[in-house]
mmCIF file of C-alpha atoms in Angstrom:
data_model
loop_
_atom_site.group_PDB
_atom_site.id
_atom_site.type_symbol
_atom_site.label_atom_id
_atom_site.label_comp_id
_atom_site.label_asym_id
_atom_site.label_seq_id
_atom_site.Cartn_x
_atom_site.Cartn_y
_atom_site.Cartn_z
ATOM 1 C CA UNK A 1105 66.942 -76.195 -231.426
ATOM 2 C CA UNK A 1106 63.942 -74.534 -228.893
ATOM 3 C CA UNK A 1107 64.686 -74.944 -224.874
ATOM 4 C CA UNK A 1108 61.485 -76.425 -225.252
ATOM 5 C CA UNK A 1109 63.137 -79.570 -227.231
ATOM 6 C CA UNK A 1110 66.512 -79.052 -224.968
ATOM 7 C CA UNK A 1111 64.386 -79.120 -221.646
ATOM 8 C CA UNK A 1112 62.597 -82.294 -222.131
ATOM 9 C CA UNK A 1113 65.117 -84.354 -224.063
ATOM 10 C CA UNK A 1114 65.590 -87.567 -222.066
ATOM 11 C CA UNK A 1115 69.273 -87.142 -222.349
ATOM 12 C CA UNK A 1116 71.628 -88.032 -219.491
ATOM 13 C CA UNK A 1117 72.989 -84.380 -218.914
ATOM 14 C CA UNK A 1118 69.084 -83.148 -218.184
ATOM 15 C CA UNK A 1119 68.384 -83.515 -213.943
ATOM 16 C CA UNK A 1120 66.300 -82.639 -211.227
ATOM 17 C CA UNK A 1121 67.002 -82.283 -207.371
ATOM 18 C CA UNK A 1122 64.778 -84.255 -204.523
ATOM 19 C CA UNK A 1123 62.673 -81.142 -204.142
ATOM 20 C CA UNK A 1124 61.612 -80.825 -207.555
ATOM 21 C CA UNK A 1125 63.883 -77.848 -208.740
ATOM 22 C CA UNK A 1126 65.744 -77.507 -211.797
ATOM 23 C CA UNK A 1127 69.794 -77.963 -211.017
ATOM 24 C CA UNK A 1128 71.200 -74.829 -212.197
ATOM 25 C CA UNK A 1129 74.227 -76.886 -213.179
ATOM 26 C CA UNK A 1130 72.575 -79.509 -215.013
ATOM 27 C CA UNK A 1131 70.614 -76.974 -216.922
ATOM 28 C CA UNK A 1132 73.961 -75.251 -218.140
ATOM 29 C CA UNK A 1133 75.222 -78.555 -219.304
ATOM 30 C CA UNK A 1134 71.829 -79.677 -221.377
ATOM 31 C CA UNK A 1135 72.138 -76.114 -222.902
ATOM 32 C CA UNK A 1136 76.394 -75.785 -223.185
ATOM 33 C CA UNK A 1137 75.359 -75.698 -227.371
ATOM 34 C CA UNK A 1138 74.070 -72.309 -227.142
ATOM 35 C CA UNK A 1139 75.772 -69.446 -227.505
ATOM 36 C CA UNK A 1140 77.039 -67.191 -224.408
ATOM 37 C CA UNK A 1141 75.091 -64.285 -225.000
ATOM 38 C CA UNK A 1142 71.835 -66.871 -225.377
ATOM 39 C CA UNK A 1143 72.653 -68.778 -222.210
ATOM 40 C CA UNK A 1144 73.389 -65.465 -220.165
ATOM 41 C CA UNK A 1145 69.794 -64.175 -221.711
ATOM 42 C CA UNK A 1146 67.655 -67.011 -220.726
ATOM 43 C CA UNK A 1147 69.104 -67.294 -216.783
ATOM 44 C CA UNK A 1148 67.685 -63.746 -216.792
ATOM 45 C CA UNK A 1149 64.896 -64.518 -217.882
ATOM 46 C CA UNK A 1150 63.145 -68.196 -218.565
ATOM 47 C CA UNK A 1151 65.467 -69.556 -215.278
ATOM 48 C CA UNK A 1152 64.176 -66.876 -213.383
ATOM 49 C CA UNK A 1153 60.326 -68.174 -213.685
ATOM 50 C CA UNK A 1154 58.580 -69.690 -210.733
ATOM 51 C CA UNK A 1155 57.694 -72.886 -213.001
ATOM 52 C CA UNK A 1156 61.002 -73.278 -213.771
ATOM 53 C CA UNK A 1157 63.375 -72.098 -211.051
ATOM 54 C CA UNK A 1158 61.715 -73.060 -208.127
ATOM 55 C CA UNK A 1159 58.547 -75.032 -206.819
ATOM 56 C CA UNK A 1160 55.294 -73.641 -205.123
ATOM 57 C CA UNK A 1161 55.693 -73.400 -201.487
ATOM 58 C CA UNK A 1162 52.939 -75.265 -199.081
ATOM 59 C CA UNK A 1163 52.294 -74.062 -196.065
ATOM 60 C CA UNK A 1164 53.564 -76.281 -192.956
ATOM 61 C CA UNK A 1165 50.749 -78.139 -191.468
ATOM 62 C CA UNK A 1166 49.073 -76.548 -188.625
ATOM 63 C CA UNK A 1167 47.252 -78.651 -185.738
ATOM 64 C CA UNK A 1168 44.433 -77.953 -184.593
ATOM 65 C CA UNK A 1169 44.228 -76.879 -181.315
ATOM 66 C CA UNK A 1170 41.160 -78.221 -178.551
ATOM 67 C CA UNK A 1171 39.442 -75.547 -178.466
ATOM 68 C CA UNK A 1172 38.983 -75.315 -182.511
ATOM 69 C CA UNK A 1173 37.685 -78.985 -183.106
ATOM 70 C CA UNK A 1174 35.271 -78.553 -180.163
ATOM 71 C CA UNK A 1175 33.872 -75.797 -182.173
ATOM 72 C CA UNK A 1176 33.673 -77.639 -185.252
ATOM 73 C CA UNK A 1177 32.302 -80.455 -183.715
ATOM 74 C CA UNK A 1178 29.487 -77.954 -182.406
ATOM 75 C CA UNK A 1179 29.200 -75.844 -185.621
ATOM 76 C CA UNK A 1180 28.781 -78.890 -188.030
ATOM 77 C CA UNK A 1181 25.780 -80.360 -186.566
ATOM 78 C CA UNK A 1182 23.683 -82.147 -188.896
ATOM 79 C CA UNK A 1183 19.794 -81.781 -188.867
ATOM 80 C CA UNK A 1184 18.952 -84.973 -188.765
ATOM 81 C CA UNK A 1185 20.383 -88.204 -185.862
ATOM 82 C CA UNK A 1186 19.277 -92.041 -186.169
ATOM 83 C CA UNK A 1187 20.247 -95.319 -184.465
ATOM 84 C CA UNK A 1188 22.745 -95.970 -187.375
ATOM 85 C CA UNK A 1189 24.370 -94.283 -190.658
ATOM 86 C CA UNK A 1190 26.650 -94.880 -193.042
ATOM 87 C CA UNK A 1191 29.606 -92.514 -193.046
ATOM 88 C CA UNK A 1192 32.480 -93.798 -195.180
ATOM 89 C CA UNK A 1193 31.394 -96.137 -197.727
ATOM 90 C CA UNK A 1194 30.349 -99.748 -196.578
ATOM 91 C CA UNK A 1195 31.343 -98.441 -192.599
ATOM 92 C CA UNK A 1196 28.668 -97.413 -190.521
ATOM 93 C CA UNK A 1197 28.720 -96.124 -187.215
ATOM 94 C CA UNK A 1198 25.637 -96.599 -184.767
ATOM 95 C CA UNK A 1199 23.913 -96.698 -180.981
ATOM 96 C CA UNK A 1200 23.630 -99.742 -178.651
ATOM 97 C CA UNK A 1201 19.768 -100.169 -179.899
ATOM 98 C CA UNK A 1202 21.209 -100.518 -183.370
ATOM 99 C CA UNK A 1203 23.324 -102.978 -182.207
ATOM 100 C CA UNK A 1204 21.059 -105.074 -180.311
ATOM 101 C CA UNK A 1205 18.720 -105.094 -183.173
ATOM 102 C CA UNK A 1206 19.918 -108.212 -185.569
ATOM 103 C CA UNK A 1207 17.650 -108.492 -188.045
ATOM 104 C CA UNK A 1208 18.249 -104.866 -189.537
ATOM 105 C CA UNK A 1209 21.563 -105.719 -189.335
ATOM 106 C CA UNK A 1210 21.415 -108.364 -191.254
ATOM 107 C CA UNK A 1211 19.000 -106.995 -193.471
ATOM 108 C CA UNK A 1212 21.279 -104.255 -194.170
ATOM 109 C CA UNK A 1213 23.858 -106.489 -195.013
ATOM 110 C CA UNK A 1214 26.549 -105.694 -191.561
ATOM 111 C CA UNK A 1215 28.769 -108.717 -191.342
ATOM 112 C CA UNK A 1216 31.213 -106.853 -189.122
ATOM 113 C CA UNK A 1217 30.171 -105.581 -185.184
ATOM 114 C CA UNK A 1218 32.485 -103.322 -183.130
ATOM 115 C CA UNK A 1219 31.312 -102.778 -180.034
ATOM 116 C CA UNK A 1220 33.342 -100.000 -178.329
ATOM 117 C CA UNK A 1221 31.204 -99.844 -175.172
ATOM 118 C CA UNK A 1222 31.614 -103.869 -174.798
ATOM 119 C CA UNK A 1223 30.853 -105.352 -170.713
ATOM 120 C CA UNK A 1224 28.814 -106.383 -168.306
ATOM 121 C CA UNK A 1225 27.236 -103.357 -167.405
ATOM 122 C CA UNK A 1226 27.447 -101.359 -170.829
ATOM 123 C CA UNK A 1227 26.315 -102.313 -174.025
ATOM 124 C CA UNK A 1228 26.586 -106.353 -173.082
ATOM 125 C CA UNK A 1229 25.976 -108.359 -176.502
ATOM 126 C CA UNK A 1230 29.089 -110.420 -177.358
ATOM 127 C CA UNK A 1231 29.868 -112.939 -179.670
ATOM 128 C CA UNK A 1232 27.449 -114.977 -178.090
ATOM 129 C CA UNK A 1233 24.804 -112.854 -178.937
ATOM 130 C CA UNK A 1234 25.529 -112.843 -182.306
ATOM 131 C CA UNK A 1235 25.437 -116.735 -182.330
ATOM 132 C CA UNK A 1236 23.168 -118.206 -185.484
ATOM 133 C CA UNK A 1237 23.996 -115.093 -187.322
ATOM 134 C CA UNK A 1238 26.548 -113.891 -190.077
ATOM 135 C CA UNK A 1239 27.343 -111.280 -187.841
ATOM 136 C CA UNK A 1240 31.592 -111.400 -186.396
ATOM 137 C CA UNK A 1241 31.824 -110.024 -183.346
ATOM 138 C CA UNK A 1242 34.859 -107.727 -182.204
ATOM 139 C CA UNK A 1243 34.520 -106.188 -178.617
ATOM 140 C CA UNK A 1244 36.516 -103.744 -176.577
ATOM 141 C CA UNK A 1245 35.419 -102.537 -172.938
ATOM 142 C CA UNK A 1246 35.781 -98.726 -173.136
ATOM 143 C CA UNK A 1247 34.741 -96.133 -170.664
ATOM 144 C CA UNK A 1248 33.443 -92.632 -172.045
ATOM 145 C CA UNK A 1249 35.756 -91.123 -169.404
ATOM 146 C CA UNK A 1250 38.189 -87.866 -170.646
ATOM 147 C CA UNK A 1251 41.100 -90.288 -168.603
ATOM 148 C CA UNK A 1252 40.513 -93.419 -170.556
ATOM 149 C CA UNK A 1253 43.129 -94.440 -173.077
ATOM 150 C CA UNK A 1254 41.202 -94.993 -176.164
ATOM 151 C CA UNK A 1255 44.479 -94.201 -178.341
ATOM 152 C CA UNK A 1256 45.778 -98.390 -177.460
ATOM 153 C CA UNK A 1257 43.348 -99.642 -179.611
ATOM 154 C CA UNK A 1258 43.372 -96.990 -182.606
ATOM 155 C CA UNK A 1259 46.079 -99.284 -184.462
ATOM 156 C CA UNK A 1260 44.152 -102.734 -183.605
ATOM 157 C CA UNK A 1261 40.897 -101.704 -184.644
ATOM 158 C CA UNK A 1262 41.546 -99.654 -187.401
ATOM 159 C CA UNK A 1263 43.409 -103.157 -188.947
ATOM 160 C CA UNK A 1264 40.290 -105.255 -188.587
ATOM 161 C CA UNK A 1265 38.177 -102.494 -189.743
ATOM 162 C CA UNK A 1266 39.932 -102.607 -193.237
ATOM 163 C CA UNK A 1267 40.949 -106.074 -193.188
ATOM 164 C CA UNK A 1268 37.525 -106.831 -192.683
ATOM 165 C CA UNK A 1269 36.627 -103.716 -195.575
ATOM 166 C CA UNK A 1270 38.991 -105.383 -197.808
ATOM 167 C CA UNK A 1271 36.702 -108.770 -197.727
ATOM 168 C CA UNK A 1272 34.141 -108.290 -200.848
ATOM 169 C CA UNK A 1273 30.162 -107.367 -199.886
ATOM 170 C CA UNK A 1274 31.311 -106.641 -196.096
ATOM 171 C CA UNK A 1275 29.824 -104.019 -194.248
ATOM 172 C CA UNK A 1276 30.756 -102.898 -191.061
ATOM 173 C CA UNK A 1277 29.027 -101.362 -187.855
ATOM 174 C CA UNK A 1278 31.105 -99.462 -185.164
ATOM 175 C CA UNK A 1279 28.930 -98.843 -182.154
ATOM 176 C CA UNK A 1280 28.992 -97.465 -178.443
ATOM 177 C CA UNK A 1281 26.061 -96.614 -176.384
ATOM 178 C CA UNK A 1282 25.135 -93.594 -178.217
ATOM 179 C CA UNK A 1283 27.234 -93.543 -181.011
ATOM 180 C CA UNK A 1284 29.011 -90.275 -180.545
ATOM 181 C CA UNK A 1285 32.051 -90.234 -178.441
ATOM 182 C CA UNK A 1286 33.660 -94.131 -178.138
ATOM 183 C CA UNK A 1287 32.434 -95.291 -181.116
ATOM 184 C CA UNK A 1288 33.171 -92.105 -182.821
ATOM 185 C CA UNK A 1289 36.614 -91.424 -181.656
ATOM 186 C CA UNK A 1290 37.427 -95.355 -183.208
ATOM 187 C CA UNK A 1291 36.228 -94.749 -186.587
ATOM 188 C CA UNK A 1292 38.270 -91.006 -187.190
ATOM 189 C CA UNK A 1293 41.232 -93.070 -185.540
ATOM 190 C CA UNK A 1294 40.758 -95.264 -188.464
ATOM 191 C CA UNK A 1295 40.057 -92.699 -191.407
ATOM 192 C CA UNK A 1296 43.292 -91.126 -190.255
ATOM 193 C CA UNK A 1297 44.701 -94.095 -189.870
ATOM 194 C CA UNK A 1298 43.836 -95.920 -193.087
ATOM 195 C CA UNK A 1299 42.387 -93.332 -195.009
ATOM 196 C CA UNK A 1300 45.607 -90.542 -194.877
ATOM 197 C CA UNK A 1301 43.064 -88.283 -193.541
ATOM 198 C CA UNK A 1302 43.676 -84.921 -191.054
ATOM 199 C CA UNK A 1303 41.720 -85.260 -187.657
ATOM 200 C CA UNK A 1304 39.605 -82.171 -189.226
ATOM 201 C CA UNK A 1305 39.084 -84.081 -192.873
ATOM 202 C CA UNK A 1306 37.951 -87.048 -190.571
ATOM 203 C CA UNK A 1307 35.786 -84.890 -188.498
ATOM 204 C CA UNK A 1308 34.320 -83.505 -191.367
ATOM 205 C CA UNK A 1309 33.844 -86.804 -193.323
ATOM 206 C CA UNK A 1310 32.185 -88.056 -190.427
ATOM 207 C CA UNK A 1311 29.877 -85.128 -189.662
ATOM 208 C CA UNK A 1312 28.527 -85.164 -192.874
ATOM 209 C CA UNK A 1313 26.358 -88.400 -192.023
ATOM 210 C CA UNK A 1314 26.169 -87.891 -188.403
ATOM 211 C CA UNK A 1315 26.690 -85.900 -185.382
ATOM 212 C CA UNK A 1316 29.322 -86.566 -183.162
ATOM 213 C CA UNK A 1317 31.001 -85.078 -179.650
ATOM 214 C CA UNK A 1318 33.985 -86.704 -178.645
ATOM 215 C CA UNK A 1319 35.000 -86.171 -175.201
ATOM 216 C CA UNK A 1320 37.894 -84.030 -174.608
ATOM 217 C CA UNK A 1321 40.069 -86.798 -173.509
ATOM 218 C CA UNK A 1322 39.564 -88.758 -176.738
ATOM 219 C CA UNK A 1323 40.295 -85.887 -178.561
ATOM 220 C CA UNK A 1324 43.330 -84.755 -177.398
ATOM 221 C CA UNK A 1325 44.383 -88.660 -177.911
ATOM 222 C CA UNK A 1326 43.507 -87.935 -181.727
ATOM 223 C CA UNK A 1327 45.364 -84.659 -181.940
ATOM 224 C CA UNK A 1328 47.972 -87.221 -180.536
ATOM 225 C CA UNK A 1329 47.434 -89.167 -183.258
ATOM 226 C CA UNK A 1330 47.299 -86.359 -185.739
ATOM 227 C CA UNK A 1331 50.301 -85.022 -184.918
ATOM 228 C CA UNK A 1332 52.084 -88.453 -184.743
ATOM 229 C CA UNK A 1333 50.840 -89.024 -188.334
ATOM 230 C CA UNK A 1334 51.436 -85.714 -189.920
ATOM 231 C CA UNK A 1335 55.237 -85.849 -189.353
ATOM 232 C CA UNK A 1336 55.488 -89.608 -190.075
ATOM 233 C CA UNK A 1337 54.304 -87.977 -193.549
ATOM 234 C CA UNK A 1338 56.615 -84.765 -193.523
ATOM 235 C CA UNK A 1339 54.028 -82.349 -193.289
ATOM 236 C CA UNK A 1340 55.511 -80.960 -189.518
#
């Protein structure tokens, strides 16, 4: 019989440990039919092979510091900046005169508004101004101030962003005044949230489609996040 046969017989005395590593012990058992000299020959050799002794090594996660995602934010500008785009599939993030203008809305099939900027003296529409339309209105009065806490309503908005995703032919638009910082900040909270995504994956996703410049605050509240998330998921 091969150790080809031996090593992937589904027999009982054949195991693995958590990290993926063959169990030395185990091994000798599943092969205890050879002969000495043919045992001591292959751990010199076949248990000695990185694909079967041991598994690849990944580098720990390393954050990003401030100083690097301002420079990617700067580097990765795209050519091109409108009222509204579409940046993850069926999630679009936009300006206050995209908001305020309905009937592209609806023509472009948003069912979902999040209004990051939301308030009497700030991007004031409201679920009353959405009244008569298919438009649902979710509202949350931000300042686009580096000492605003932004990171209280990652979690909240990033569940009604894919609850509402989750709902068949719904579309939704994430807005602030311009579309870069507030509204921004939101919708990477949520790719990292929802989406298992790095802040620089998000950043990335995001720039792709549009350019954004979160203010320093809100980005040290997603390198908060980041962190947070990253050794939730054993990568720190």
């Amino acid at each position: 019989m091969t150790l080809g046969l031996l090593l992937y017989h589904p027999g009982p005395q054949f195991c693995h440990q958590k990290s993926g590593d063959v169990d030395s012990a185990c091994l000798r058992r599943a092969l205890c039919g050879l002969s000495g000299k043919r045992m001591d020959s292959m751990q010199k050799q076949d248990l000695r092979r990185p694909k079967i002794h041991g598994a690849v090594q990944v580098p720990p996660y390393q954050p990003p510091t401030l100083a690097s995602l301002q420079r990617l934010l700067w580097v990765r500008r795209t050519a091109t900046m409108t009222h509204i785009n579409e940046v993850w599939p069926n999630l679009f993030l936009g300006d206050a005169y995209a908001a305020r203008d309905k009937s592209r809305l609806i023509q472009l099939g948003i069912t979902h508004v999040v209004n990051v900027a939301a308030g009497k003296f700030q991007v004031d529409t409201g679920a009353k101004f959405y009244r008569g339309t298919p438009l649902e209105y979710y509202g949350i009065e931000a300042d686009d101030n580096p000492f605003f806490d932004l990171s209280v309503y990652f979690l909240p908005v990033a569940r009604y962003i894919r609850e509402a995703l989750n709902s068949p032919r719904s579309r939704v638009l994430v807005h602030c005044a311009m579309g870069v910082s507030r509204s921004a900040t939101v919708v990477l909270a949520f790719l990292m949230i929802c989406e298992n995504m790095t802040l620089v994956d998000a950043i990335q996703t995001v720039q792709t489609h549009r350019d954004i410049c979160p203010n320093s605050g809100f980005l040290r509240q997603l390198q908060v996040l980041d962190n947070r998330l990253r050794r939730e998921s054993g990568q720190l």
